[in-house]
Short mmCIF file of C-alpha atoms and ligand atoms in Angstrom, two decimals:
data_model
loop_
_atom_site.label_atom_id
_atom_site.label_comp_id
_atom_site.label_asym_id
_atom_site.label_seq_id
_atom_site.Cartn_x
_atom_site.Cartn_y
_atom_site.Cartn_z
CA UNK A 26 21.34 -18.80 -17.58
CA UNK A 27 23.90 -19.91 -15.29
CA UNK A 28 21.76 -22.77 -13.52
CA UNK A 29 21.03 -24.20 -17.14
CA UNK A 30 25.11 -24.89 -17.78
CA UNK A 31 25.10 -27.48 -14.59
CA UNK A 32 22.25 -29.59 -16.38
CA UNK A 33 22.83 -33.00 -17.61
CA UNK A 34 20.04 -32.63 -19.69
CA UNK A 35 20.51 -35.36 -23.05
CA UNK A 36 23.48 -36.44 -21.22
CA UNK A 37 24.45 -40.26 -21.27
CA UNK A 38 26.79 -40.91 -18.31
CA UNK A 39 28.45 -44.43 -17.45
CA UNK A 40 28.92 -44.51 -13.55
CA UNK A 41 31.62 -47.57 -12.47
CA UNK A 42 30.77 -49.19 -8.87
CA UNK A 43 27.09 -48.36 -9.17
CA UNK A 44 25.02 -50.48 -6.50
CA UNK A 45 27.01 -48.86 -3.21
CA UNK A 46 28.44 -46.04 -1.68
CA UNK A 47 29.39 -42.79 -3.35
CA UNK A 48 28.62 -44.47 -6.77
CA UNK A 49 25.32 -44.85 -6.11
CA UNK A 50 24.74 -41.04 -4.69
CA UNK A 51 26.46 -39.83 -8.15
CA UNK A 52 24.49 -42.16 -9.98
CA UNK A 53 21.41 -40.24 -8.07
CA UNK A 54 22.66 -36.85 -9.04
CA UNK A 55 23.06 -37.57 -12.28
CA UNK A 56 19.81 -39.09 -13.13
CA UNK A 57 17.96 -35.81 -10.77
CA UNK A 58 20.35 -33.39 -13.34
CA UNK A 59 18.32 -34.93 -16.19
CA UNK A 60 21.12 -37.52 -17.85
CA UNK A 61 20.49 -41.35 -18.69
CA UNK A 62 23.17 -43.67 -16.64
CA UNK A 63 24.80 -46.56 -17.52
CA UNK A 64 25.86 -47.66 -13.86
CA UNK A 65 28.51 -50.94 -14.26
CA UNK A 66 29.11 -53.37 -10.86
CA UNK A 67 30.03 -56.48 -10.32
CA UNK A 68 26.28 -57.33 -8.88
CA UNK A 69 23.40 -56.05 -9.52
CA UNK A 70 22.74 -52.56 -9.04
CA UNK A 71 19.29 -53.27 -8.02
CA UNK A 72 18.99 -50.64 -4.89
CA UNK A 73 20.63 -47.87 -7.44
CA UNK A 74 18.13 -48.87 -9.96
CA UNK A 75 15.01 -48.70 -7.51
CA UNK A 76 16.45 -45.26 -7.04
CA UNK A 77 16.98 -44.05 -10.45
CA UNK A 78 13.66 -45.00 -12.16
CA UNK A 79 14.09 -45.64 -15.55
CA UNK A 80 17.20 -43.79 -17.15
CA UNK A 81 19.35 -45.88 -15.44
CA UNK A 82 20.67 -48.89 -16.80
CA UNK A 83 23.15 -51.43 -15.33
CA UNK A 84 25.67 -53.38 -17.07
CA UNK A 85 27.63 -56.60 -15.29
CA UNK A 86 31.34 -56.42 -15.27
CA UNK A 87 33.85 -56.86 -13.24
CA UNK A 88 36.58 -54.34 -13.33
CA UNK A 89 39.39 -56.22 -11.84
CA UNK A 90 40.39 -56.91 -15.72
CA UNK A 91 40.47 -54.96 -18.78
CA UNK A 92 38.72 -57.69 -20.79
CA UNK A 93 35.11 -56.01 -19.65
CA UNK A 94 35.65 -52.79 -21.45
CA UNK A 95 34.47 -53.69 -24.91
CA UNK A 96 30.93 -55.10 -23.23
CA UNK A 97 30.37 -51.93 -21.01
CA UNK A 98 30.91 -49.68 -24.05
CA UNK A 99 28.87 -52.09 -26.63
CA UNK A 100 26.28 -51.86 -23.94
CA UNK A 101 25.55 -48.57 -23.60
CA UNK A 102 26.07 -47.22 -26.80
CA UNK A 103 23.16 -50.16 -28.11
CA UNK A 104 20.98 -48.89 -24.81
CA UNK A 105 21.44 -45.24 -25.09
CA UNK A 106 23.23 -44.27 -28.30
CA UNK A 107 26.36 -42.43 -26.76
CA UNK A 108 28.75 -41.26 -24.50
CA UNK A 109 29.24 -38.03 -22.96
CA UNK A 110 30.47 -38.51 -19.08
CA UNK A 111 32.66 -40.96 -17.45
CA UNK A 112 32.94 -41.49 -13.71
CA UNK A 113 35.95 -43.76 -12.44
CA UNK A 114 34.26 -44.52 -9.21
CA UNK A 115 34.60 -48.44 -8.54
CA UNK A 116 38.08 -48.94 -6.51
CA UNK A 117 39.19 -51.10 -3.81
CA UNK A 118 41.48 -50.81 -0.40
CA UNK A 119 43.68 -54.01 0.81
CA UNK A 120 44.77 -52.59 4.75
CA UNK A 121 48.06 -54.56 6.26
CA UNK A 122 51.43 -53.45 7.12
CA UNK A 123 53.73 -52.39 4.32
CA UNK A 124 56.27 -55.30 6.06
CA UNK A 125 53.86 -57.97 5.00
CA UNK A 126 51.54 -56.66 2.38
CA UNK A 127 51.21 -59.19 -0.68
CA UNK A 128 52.08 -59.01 -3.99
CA UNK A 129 48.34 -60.11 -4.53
CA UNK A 130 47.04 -56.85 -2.45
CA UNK A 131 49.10 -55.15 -4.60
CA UNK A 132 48.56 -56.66 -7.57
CA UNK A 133 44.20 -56.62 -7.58
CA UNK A 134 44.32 -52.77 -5.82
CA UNK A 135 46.31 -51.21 -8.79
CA UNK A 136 44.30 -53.54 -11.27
CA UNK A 137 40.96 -51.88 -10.37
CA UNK A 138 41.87 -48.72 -9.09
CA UNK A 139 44.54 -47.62 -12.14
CA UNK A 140 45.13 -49.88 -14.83
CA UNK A 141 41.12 -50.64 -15.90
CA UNK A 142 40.68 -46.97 -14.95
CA UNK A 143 42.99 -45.73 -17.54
CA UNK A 144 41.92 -48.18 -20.50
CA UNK A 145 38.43 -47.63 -20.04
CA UNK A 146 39.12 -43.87 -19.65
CA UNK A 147 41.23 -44.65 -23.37
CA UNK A 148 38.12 -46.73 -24.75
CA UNK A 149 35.58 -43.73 -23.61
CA UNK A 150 37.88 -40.72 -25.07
CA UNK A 151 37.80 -43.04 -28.27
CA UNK A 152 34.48 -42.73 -28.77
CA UNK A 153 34.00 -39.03 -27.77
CA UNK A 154 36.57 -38.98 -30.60
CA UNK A 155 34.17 -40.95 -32.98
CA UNK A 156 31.29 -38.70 -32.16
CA UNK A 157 33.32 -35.79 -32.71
CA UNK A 158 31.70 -34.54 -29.29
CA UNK A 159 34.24 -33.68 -26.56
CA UNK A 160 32.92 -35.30 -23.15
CA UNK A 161 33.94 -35.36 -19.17
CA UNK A 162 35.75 -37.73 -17.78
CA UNK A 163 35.76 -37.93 -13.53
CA UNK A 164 38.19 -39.96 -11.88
CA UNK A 165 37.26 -40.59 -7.78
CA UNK A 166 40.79 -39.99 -5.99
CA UNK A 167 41.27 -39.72 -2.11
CA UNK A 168 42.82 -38.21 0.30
CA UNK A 169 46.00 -40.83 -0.41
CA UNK A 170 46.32 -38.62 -3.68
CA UNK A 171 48.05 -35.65 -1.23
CA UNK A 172 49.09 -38.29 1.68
CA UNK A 173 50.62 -40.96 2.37
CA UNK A 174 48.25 -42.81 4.76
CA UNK A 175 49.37 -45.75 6.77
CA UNK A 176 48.84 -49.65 6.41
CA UNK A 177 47.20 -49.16 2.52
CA UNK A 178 50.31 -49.18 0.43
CA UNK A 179 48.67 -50.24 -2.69
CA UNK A 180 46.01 -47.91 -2.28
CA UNK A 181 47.85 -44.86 -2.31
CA UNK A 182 50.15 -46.08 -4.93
CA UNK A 183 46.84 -46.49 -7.05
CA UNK A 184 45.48 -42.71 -6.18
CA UNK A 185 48.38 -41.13 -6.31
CA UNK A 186 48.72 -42.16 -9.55
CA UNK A 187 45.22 -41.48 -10.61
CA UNK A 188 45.77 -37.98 -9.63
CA UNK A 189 48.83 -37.87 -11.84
CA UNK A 190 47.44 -39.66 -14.92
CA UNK A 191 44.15 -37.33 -14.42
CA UNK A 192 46.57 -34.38 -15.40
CA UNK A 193 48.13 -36.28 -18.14
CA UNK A 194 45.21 -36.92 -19.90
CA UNK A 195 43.64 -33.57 -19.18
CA UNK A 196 47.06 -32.13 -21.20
CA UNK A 197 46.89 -34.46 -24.31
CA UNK A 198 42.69 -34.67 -24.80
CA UNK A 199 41.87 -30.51 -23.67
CA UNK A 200 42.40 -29.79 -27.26
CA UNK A 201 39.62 -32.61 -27.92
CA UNK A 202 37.11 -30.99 -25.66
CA UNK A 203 37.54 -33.52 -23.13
CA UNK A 204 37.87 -32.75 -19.96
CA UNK A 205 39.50 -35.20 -17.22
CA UNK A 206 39.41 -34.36 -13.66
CA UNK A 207 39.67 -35.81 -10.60
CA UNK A 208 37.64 -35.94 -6.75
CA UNK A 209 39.62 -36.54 -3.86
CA UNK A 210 36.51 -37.37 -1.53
CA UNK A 211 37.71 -36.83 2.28
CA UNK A 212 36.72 -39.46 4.83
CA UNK A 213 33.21 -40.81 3.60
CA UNK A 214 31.38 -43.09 5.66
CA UNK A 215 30.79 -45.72 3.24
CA UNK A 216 31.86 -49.58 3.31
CA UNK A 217 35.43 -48.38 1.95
CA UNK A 218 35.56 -47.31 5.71
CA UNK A 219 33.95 -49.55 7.48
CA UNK A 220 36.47 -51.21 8.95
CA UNK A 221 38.57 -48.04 9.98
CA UNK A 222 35.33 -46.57 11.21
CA UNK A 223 35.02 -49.99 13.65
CA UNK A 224 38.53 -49.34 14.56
CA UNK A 225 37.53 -47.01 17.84
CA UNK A 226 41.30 -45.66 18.32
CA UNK A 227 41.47 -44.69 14.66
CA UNK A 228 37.88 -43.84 13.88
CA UNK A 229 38.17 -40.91 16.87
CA UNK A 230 41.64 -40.01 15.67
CA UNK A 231 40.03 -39.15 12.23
CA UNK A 232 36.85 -37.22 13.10
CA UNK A 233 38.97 -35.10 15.65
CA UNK A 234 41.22 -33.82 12.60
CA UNK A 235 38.30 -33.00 10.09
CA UNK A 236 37.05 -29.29 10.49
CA UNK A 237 33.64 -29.93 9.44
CA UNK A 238 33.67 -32.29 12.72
CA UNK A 239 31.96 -35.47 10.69
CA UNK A 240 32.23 -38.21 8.09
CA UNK A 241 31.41 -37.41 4.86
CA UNK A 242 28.03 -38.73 2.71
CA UNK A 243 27.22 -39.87 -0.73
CA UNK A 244 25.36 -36.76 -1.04
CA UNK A 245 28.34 -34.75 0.03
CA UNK A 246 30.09 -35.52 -3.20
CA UNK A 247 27.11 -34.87 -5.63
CA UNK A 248 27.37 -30.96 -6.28
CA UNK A 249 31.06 -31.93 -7.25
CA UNK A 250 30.25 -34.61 -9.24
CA UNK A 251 27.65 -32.80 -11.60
CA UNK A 252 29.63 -29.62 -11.69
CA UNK A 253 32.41 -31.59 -13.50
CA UNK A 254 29.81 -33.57 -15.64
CA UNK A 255 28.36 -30.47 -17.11
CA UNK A 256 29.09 -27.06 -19.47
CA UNK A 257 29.89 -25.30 -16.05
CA UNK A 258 32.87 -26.80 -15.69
CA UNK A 259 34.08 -26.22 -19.82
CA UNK A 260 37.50 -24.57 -18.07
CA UNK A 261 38.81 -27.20 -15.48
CA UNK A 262 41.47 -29.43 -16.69
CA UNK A 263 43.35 -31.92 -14.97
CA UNK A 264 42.20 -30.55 -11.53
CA UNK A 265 41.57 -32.76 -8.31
CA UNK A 266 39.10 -31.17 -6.56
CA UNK A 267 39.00 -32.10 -2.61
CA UNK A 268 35.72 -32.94 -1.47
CA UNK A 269 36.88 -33.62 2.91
CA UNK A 270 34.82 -31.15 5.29
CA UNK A 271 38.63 -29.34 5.30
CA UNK A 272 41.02 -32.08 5.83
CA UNK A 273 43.35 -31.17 3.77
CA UNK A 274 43.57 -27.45 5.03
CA UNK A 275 44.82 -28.84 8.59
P1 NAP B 323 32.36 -48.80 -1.62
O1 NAP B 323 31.02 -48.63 -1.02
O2 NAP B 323 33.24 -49.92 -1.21
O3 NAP B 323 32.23 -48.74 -3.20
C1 NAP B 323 33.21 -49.21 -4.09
C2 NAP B 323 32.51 -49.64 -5.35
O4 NAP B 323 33.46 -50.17 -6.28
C3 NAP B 323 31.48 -50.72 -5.11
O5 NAP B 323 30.39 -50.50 -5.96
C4 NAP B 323 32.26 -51.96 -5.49
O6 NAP B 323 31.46 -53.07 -5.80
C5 NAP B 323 32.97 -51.43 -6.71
N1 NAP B 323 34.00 -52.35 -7.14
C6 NAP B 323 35.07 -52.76 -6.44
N2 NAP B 323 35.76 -53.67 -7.15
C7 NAP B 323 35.11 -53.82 -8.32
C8 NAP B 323 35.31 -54.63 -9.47
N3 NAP B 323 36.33 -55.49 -9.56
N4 NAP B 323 34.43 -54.54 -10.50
C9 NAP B 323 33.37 -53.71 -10.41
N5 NAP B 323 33.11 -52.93 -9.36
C10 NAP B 323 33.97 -52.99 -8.32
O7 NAP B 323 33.21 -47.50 -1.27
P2 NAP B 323 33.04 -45.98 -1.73
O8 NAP B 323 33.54 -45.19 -0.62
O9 NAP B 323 31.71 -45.70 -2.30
O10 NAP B 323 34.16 -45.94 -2.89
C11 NAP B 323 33.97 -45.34 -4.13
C12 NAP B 323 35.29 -44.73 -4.60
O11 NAP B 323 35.63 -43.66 -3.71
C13 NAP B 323 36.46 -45.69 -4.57
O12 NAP B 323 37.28 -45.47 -5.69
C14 NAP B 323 37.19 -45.31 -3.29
O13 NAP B 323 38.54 -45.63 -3.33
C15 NAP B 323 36.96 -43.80 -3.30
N6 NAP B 323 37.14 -43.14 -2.01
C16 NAP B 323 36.37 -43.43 -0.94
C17 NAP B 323 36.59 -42.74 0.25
C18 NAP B 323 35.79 -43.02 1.49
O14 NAP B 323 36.12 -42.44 2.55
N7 NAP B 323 34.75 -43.79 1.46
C19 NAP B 323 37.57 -41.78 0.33
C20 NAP B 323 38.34 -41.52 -0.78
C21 NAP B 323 38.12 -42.19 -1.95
P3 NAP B 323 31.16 -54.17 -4.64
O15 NAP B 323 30.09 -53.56 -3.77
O16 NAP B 323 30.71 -55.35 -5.42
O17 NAP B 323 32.43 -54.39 -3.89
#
């Protein structure tokens, strides 16, 4: 039955950036769609956990370095036996003018947001390559995929590229039964946005452009999130799906 192919039924999912934001809400989804998630943060996921009840399981690592990945795979293959779904979800946004940015802006934005992204993604298809078992992989991507945005250099470097690599990796590993594809979540209220949502001039600027007339939610991105996750989606490869109340449309 067609409802049956979006379950995440005996799934094991790892979820990166778990305790906030859209992270948690997939981390929500995931758990309601029947899999067991590994969420990974830099603190506690304690809120996330509250939330998910007992298939959920949070590992401590911080991203900004590659050094982590060994640890968040050990740890949830000895807490859950497997991997089946990856969601690149933990990133970061430095906002200053292109005239001054720093190199270290630069520098810690494409270090979380690309380069542990794609060697974790590497480590992940490994193992689906071990079990001999396919698997999804999700990378989160914005609207700075498609745009160029203004004052967030680094950041659109880093998902631009994402959106890129997504289709690389969806051409080499289809063969594998891996699928990699991307979300390009519109403008989510979340604390990626705090600050542009405090910005008044900006903030009204932005909500006057989006047809659906308001900021997104975690709960916005969740059908999205579990349709690429599951068997429903065995025929999208290398796609970035926009998730923006029609932002991109205008
Ligand atoms: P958020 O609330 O700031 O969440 C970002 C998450 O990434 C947090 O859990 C954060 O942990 C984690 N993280 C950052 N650096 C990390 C590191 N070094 N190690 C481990 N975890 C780290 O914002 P969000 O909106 O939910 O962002 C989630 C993703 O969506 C990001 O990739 C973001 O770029 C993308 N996105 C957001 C929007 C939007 O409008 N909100 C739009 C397009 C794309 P801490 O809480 O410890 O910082």
């Amino acid at each position: 039955m067609i409802l049956d192919k979006f379950s995440l039924k005996g799934k094991v999912a790892i979820v990166t950036g778990s305790n906030t934001g859209l992270g948690q809400g997939i981390c929500k989804a995931y758990v309601e769609a029947g899999a067991k998630v590994v969420g990974v943060s830099r603190r506690p996921s304690d809120e996330t956990a509250a939330i998910c009840g007992k298939n959920f399981y949070n590992v401590i690592a911080d991203l900004s370095s590659c050094d982590v990945i060994p640890k968040v795979i050990d740890e949830t293959l000895k807490k859950f036996g497997k991997i089946d779904i990856l969601v690149n979800n933990a990133g970061i946004i430095k906002r200053q003018d292109s005239i001054e940015f720093s190199e270290e802006d630069w520098d810690s934005v494409l270090n979380v947001n690309l380069k542990t992204v794609f060697f974790l993604t590497q480590a992940v298809a490994q193992q689906f390559l071990k079990q001999n078992s396919g698997g999804k992989i999700i990378n989160i991507a914005s609207m700075l995929s498609y745009q160029g945005g203004i004052r967030v250099p680094s950041y659109t470097a880093s998902k631009s590229a994402i959106k890129g690599v997504t289709m690389t990796l969806a051409n080499e590993w289809a063969k594998y039964g891996i699928n990699v594809n991307g979300i390009a979540p519109g403008y989510m209220a979340t604390n990626n946005t705090q600050n542009l949502r405090q910005d008044e001039e900006r903030s009204a600027d932005i909500l006057a452009r989006i047809p659906a007339g308001r900021w997104g939610t975690p709960e916005d991105l969740q059908g999205a999130a579990v349709f690429l996750a599951s068997e429903a989606s065995n025929y999208v490869n290398g796609f970035t799906l926009a998730v923006d109340g029609g932002w991109l449309g205008r």
